[in-house]
GROMACS .gro file of C-alpha atoms in nm:
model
  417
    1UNK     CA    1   0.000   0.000   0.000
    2UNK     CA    2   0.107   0.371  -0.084
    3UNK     CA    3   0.182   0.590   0.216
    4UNK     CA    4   0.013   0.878   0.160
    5UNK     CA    5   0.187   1.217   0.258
    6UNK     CA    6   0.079   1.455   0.526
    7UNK     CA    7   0.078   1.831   0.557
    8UNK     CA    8  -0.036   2.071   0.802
    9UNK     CA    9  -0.276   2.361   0.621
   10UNK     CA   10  -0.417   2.525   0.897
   11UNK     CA   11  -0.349   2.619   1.275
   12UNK     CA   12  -0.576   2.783   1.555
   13UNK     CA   13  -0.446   2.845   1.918
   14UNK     CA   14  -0.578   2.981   2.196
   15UNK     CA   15  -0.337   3.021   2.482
   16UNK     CA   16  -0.167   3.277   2.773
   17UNK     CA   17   0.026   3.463   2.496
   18UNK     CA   18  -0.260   3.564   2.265
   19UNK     CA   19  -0.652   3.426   2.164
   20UNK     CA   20  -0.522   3.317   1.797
   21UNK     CA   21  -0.174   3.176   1.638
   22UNK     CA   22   0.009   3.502   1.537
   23UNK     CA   23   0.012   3.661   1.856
   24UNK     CA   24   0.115   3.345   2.014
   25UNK     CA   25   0.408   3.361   1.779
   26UNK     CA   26   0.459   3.699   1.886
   27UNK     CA   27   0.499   3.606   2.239
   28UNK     CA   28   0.697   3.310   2.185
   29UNK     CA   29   0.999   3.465   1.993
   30UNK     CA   30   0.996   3.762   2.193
   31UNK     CA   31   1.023   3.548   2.513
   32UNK     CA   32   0.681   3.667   2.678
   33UNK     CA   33   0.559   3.512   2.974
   34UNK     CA   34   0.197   3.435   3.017
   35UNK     CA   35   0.198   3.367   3.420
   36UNK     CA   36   0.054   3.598   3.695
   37UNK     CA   37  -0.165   3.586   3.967
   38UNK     CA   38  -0.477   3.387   3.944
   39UNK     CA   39  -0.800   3.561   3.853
   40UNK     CA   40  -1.023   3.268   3.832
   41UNK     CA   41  -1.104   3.200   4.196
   42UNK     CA   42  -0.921   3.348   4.562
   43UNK     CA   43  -0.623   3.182   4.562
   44UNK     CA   44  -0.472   3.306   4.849
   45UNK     CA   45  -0.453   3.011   5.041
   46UNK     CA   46  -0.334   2.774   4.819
   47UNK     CA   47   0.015   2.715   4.792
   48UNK     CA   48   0.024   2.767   4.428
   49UNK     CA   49  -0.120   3.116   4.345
   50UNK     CA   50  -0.028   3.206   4.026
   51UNK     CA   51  -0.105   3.035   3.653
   52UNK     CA   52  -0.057   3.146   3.301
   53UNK     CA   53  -0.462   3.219   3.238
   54UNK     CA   54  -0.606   3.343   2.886
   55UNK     CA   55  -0.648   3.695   2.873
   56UNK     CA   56  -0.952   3.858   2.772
   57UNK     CA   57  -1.084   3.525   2.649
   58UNK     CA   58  -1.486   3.645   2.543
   59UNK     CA   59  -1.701   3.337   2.485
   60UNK     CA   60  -1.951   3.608   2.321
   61UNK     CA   61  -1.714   3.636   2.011
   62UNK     CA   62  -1.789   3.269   1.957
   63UNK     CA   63  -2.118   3.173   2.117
   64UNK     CA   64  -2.419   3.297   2.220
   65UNK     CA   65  -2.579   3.322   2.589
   66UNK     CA   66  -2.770   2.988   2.571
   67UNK     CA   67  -2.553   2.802   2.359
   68UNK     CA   68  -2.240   2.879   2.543
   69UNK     CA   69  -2.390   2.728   2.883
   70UNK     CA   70  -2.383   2.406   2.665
   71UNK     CA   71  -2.003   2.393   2.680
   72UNK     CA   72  -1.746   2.359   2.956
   73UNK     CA   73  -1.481   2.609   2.920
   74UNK     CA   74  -1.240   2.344   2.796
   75UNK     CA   75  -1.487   2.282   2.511
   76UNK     CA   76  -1.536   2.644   2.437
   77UNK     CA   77  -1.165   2.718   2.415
   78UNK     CA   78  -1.119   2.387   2.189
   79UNK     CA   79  -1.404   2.540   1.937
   80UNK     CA   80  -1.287   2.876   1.910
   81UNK     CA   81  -0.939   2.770   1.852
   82UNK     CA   82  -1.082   2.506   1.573
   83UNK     CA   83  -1.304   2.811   1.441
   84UNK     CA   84  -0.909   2.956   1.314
   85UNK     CA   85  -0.824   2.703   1.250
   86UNK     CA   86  -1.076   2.613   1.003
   87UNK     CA   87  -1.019   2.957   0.851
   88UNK     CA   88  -0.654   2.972   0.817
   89UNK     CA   89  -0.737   2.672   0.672
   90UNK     CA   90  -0.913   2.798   0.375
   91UNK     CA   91  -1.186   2.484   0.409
   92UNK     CA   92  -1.473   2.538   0.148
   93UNK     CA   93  -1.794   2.341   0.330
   94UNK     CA   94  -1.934   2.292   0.062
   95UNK     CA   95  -1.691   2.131  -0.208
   96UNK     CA   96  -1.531   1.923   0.021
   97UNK     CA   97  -1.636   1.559   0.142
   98UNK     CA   98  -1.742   1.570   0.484
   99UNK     CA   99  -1.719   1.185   0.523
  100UNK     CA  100  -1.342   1.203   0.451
  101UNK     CA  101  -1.256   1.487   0.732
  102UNK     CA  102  -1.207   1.353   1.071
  103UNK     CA  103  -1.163   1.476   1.416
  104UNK     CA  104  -0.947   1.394   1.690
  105UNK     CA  105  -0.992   1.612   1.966
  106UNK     CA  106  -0.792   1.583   2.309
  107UNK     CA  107  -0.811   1.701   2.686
  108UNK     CA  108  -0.619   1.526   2.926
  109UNK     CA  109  -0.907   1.614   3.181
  110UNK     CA  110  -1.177   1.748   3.049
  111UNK     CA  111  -1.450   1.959   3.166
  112UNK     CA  112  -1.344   1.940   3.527
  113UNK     CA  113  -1.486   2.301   3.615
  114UNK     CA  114  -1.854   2.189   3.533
  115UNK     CA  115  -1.777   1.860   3.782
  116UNK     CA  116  -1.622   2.080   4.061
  117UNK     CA  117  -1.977   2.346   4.021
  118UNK     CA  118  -2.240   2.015   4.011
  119UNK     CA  119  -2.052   1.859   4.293
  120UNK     CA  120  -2.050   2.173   4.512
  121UNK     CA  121  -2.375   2.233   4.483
  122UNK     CA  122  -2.488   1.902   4.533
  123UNK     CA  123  -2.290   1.897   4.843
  124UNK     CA  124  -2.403   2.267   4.934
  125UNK     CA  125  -2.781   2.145   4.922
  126UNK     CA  126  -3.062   1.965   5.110
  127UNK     CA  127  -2.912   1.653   4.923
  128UNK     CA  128  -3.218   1.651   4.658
  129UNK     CA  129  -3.033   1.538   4.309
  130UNK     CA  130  -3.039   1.865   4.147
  131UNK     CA  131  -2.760   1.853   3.883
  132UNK     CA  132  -2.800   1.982   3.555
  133UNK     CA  133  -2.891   1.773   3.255
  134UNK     CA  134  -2.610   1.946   3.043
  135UNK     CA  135  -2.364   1.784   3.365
  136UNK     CA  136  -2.214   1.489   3.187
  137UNK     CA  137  -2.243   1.618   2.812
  138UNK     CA  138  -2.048   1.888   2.931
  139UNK     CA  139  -1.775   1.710   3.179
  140UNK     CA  140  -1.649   1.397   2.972
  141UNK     CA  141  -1.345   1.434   2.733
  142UNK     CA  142  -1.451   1.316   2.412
  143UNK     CA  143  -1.778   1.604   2.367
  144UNK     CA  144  -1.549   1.858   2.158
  145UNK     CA  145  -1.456   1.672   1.883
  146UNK     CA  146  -1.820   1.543   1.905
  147UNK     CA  147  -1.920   1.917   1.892
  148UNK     CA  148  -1.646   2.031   1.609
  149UNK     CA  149  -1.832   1.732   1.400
  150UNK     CA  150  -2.153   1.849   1.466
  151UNK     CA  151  -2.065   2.235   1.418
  152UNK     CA  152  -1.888   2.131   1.068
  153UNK     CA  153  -2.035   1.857   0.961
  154UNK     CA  154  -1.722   1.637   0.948
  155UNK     CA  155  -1.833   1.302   0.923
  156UNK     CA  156  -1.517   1.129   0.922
  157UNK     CA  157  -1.350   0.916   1.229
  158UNK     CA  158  -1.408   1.120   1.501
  159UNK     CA  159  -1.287   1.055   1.901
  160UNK     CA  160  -1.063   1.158   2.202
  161UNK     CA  161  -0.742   1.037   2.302
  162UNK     CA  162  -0.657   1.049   2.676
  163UNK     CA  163  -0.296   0.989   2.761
  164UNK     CA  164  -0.268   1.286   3.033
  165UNK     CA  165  -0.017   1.556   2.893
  166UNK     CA  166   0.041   1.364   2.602
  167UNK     CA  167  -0.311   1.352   2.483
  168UNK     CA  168  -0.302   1.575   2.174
  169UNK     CA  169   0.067   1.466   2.046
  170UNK     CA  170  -0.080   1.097   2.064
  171UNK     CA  171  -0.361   1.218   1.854
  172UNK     CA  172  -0.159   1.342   1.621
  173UNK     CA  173   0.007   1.069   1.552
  174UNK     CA  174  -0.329   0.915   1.523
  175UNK     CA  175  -0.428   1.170   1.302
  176UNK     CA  176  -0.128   1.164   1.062
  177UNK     CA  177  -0.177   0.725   1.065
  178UNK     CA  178  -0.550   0.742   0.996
  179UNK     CA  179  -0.435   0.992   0.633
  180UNK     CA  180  -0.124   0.764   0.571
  181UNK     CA  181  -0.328   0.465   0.506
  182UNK     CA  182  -0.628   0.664   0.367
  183UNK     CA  183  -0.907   0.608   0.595
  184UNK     CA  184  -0.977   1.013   0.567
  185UNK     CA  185  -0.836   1.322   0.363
  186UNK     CA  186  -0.829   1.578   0.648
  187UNK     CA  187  -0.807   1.546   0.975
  188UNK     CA  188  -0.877   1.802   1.266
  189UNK     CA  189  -0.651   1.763   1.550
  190UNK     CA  190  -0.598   1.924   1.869
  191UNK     CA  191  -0.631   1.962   2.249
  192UNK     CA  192  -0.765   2.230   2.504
  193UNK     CA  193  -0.748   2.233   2.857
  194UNK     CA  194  -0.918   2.435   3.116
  195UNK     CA  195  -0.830   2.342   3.455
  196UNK     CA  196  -0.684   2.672   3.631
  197UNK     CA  197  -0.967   2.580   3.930
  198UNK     CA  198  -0.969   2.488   4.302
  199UNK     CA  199  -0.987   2.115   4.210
  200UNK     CA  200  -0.700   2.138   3.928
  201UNK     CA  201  -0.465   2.432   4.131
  202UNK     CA  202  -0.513   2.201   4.450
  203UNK     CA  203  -0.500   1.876   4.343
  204UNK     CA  204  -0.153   1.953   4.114
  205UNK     CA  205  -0.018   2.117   4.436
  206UNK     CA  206  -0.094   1.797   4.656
  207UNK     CA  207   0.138   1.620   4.404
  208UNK     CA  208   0.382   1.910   4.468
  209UNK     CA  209   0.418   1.936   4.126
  210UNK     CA  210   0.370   2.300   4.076
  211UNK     CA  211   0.570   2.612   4.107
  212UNK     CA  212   0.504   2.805   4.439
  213UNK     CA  213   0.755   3.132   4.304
  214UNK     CA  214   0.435   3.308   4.429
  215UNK     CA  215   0.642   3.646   4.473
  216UNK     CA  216   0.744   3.600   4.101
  217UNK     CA  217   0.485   3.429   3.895
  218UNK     CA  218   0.641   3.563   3.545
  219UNK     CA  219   0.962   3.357   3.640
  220UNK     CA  220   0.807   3.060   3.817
  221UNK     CA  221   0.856   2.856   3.488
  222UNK     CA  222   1.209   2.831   3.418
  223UNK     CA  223   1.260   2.485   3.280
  224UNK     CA  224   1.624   2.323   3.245
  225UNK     CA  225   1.699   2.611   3.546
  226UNK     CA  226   1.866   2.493   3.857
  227UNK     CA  227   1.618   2.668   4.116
  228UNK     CA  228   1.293   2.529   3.886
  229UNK     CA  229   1.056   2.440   4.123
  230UNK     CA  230   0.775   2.252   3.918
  231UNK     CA  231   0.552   2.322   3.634
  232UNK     CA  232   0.308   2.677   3.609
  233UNK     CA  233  -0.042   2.566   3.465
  234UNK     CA  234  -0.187   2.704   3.196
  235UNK     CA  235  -0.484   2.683   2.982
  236UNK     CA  236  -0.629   2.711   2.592
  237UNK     CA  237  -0.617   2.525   2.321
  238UNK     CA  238  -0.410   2.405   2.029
  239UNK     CA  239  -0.548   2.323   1.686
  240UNK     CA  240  -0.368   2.177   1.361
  241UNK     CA  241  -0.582   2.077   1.029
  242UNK     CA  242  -0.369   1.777   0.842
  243UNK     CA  243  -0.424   1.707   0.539
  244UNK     CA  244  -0.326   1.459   0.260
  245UNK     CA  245  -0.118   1.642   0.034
  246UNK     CA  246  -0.273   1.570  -0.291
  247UNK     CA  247  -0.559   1.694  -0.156
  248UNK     CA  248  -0.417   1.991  -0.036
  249UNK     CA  249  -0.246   2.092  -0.344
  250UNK     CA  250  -0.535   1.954  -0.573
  251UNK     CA  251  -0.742   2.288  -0.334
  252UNK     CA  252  -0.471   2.563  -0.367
  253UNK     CA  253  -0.395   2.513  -0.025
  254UNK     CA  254  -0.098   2.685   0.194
  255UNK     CA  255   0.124   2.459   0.331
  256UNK     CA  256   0.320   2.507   0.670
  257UNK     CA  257   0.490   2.146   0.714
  258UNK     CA  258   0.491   1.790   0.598
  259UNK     CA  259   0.410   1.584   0.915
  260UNK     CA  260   0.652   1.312   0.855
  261UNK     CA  261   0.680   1.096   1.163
  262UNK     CA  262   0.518   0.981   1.475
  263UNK     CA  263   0.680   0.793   1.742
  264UNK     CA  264   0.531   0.648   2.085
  265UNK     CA  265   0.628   0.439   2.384
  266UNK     CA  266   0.558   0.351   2.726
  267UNK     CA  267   0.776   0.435   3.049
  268UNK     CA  268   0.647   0.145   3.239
  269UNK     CA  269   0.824   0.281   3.544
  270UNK     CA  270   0.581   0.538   3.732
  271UNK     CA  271   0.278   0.682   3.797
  272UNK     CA  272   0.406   1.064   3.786
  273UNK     CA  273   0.745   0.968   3.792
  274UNK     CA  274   0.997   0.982   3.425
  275UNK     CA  275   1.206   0.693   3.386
  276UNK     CA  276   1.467   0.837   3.541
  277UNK     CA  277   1.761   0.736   3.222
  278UNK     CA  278   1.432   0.895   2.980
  279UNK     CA  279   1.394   0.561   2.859
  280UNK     CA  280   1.068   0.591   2.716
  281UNK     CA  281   1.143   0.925   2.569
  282UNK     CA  282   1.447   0.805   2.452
  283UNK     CA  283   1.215   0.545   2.233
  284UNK     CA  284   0.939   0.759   2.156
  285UNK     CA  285   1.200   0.998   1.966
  286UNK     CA  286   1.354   0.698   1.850
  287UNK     CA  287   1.056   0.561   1.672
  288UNK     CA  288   0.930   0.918   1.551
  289UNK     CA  289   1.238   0.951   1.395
  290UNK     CA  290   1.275   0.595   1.208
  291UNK     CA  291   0.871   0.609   1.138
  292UNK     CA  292   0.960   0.959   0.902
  293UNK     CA  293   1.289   0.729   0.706
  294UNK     CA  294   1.540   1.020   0.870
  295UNK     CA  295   1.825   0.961   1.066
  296UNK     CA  296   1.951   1.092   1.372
  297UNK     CA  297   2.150   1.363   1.197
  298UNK     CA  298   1.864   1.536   1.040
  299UNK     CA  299   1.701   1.682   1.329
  300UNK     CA  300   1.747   2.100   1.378
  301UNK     CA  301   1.512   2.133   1.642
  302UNK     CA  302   1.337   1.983   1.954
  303UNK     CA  303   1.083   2.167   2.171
  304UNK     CA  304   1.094   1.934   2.471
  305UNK     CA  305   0.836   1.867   2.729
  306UNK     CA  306   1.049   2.082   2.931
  307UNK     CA  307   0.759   2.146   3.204
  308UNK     CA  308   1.014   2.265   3.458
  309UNK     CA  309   1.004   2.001   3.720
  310UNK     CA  310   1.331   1.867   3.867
  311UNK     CA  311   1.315   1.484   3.762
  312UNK     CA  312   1.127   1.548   3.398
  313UNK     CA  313   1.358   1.812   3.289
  314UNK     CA  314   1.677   1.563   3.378
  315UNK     CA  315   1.540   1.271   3.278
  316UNK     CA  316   1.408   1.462   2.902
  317UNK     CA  317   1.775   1.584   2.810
  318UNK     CA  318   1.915   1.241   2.943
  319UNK     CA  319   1.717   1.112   2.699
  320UNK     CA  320   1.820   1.362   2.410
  321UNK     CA  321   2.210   1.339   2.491
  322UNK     CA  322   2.244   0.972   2.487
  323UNK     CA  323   2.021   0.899   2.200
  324UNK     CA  324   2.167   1.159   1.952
  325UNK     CA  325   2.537   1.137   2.132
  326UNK     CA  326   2.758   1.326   1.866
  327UNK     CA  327   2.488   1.551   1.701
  328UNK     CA  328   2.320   1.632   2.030
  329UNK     CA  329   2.493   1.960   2.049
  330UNK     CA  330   2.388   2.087   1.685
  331UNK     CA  331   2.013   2.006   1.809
  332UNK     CA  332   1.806   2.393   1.912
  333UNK     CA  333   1.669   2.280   2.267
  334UNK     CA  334   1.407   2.464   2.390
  335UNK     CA  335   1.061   2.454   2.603
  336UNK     CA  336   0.743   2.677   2.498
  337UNK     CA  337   0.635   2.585   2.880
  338UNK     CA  338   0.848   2.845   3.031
  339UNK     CA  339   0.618   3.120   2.849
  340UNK     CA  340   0.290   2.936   2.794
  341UNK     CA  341   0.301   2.703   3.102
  342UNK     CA  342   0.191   2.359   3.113
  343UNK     CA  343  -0.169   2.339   2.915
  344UNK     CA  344  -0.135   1.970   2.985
  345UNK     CA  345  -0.377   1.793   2.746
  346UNK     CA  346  -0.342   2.047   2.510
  347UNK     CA  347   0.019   2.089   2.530
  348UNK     CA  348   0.133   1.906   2.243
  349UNK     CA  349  -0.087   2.072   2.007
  350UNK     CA  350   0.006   2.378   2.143
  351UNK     CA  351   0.388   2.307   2.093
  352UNK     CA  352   0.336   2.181   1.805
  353UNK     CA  353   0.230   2.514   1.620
  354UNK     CA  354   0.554   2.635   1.792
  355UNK     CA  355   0.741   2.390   1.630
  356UNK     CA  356   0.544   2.434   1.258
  357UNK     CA  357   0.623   2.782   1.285
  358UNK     CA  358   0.999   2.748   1.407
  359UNK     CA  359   1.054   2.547   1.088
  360UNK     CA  360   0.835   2.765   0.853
  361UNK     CA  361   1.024   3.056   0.990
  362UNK     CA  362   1.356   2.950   1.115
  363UNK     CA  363   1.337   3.127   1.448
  364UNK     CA  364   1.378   2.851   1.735
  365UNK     CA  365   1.177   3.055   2.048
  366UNK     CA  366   1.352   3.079   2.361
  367UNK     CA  367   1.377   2.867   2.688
  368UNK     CA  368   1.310   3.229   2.912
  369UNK     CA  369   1.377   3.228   3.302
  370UNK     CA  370   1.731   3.083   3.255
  371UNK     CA  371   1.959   3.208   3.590
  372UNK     CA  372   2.158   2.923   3.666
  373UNK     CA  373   2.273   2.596   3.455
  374UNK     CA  374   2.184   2.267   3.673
  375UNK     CA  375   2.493   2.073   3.732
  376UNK     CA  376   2.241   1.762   3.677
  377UNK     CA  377   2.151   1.839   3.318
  378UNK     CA  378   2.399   1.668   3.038
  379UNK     CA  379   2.634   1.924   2.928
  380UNK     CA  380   2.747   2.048   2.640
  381UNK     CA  381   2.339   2.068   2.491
  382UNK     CA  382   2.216   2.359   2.277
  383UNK     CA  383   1.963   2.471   2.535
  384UNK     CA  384   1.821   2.793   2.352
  385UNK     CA  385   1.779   3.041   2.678
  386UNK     CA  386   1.627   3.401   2.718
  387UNK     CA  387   1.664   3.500   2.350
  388UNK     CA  388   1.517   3.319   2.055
  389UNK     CA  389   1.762   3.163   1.789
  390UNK     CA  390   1.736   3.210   1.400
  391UNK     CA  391   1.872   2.937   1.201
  392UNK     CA  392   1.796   2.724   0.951
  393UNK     CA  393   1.516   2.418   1.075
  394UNK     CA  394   1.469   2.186   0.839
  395UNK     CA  395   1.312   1.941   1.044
  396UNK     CA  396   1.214   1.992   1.404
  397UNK     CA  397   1.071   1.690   1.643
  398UNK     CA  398   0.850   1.779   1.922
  399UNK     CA  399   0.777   1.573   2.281
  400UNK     CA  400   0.459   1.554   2.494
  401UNK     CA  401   0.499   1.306   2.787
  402UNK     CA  402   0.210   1.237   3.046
  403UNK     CA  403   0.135   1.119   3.405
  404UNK     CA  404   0.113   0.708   3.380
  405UNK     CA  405   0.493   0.681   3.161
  406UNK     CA  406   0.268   0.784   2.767
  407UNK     CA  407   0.497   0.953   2.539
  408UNK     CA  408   0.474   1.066   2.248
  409UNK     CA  409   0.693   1.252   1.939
  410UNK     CA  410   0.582   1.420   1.622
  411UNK     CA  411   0.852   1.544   1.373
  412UNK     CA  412   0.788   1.826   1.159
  413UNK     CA  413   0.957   1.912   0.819
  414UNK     CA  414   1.020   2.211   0.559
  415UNK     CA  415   0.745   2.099   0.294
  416UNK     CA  416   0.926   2.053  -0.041
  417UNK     CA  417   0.730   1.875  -0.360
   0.00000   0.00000   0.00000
């Protein structure tokens, strides 16, 4: 059977740095950080009081009053960000076959603010069942790419992957498969995340997995840093439209990348915990990279998982330095997370558009909070910090690990017919 080629024709984001992709780009090269103090609740006895929130985020644009109570915020933020998406896209509704476009739409929680408000007031009442019939529509992780179908039409495969912070890179690989072997033309794929609550702030700082720089927020993320203290959360949404590249070019449409490559693995070591020697990213790169026919060599660029915790961050370039030995130090490091934060099931979607556009425009974004090099890190690594890079990507791989050992690698590559 033919592999089909894959190429990315459209992206939509929705994150701390800006509510669409160009000023996301905007913040990323110009090392902006997206963290301050929370606005969504009183934080102020939590040890964790900052997150990198959207900012002036207005449902309104996008929905209206009744149909907007429909959604949980994670589901709003994954349709506006598909709404650009769509549009950068150029998609024609009505020329296209809807029974060949798919959807594959992550969230490695999903609607968790709409089960923290039905719980509370449950809990807050006489104890008469009183919950809303929108409750479970609304909570479970799979409704947005249900709704993106429904809003679009798209009548091709259509589901969630849940693999924790690695739930939108695993789609995409998923997404770039399902084209390969032509079981659809297009695919939308993506992730969005919307757990900057009591429940998600709390039960992230019970793991003491976040950042508690509360008299700093702007430099709590500073992965690859000696004093990093754990991840910042954030919240948004990431969405790429893939498409068969026939099909694109058959359409007139712009090209940003060929997706050429999708590797995955298992840590099989931990439930929060990185194999400490990065084994399982160490094979997840490994298998991205033999999936695309490249070699070691040919990789520019790698926007890590980076999240700024002190095991992942170790155990990540541990992994990088022993699989690409030699060429290791010609590889641009960096992690989107210390300007974005952690937008865990929508990270990889998220980093992903970094990564598109770092190859499209040669600019590798920086690593920003960098004070002190960690004595625990390999040396001799490319690590881009505070300042972004410009040089010539070619092709640039991208990680998204999650809680339970699921990685998960997508390489990206200068389109060329």
């Amino acid at each position: 059977m033919k592999v089909r080629r894959v190429v990315v024709t459209g992206l939509g984001a929705l994150t701390p740095l800006g509510n669409n992709v160009p000023d996301t780009w905007n913040g990323l090269i110009n090392g902006v950080s997206g963290a301050d103090t929370i606005t969504r609740f009183d934080a102020s006895k939590f040890k964790t009081q900052f997150a990198c929130e959207l900012k002036g985020f207005d449902p309104s644009k996008y929905f209206d009053r009744k149909e907007a109570r429909k959604y949980d915020p994670y589901a709003q933020y994954g349709l506006a960000a598909t709404e650009e998406a769509v549009k950068d896209a150029g998609i024609n509704l009505e020329t296209i076959d809807l029974d060949r476009v798919g959807v594959i739409f992550s969230s490695g929680i999903g609607g968790i603010q709409t089960f923290y408000e039905e719980i509370a007031s449950y809990v807050k009442g006489d104890g008469t069942p009183r919950f809303s019939p929108f409750f479970i529509p609304k909570m479970i992780s799979d409704i947005t790419a249900g709704h993106i179908s429904i809003k679009y039409g798209f009548r091709g495969p259509n589901f969630a992957i849940v693999s924790a912070c690695a739930s939108s890179a695993n789609g995409m690989v998923d997404a770039l498969n399902y084209i390969r072997w032509g079981k659809a033309d297009m695919f939308v794929v993506g992730g969005s995340e919307a757990a900057i609550n009591e429940p998600g702030v709390g039960g992230f700082n019970a793991l003491h997995a976040l950042s508690t720089r509360n008299d700093d927020p702007k430099t709590g993320s500073r992965p690859f840093d000696k004093d990093r203290d754990g991840f910042v959360i954030g919240e948004g949404s990431g969405v790429l439209f893939f498409e068969e590249l026939e099909h694109a070019l058959n359409r007139g449409a712009k090209i940003y990348a060929e997706v050429v490559g999708g590797g995955m693995s298992a840590d099989a070591y931990h439930m929060t915990s990185p194999h400490p020697e990065g084994l399982g990213a160490m094979n997840s790169m490994r298998n991205a990279i033999q999936d695309a026919g490249l070699t070691l060599e040919d990789i520019d660029h790698i926007n890590t998982h980076g999240t700024s915790t002190p095991l992942g961050d170790v155990a990540e370039t541990t992994a990088i330095a022993k699989l690409f030995g030699e060429h290791a130090p010609k590889i641009s490091i960096n992690s989107t997370k210390s300007m974005t934060g952690h937008l865990l099931g929508a990270a990889g979607a998220v980093e992903a558009i970094a990564t598109i556009l770092a190859v499209k425009n040669d600019i590798v974004p920086p690593t920003i909070n960098h004070v002190t090099d960690d004595p625990e890190l390999p040396t001799g690594l490319n690590i881009v910090f505070n300042t972004a890079e410009k040089r010539t990507v070619n092709v640039a791989l991208s990680n998204a690990f999650g809680f339970g050992g699921h990685n998960a690698s997508v390489i990206f590559k200068k389109f060329a017919e």
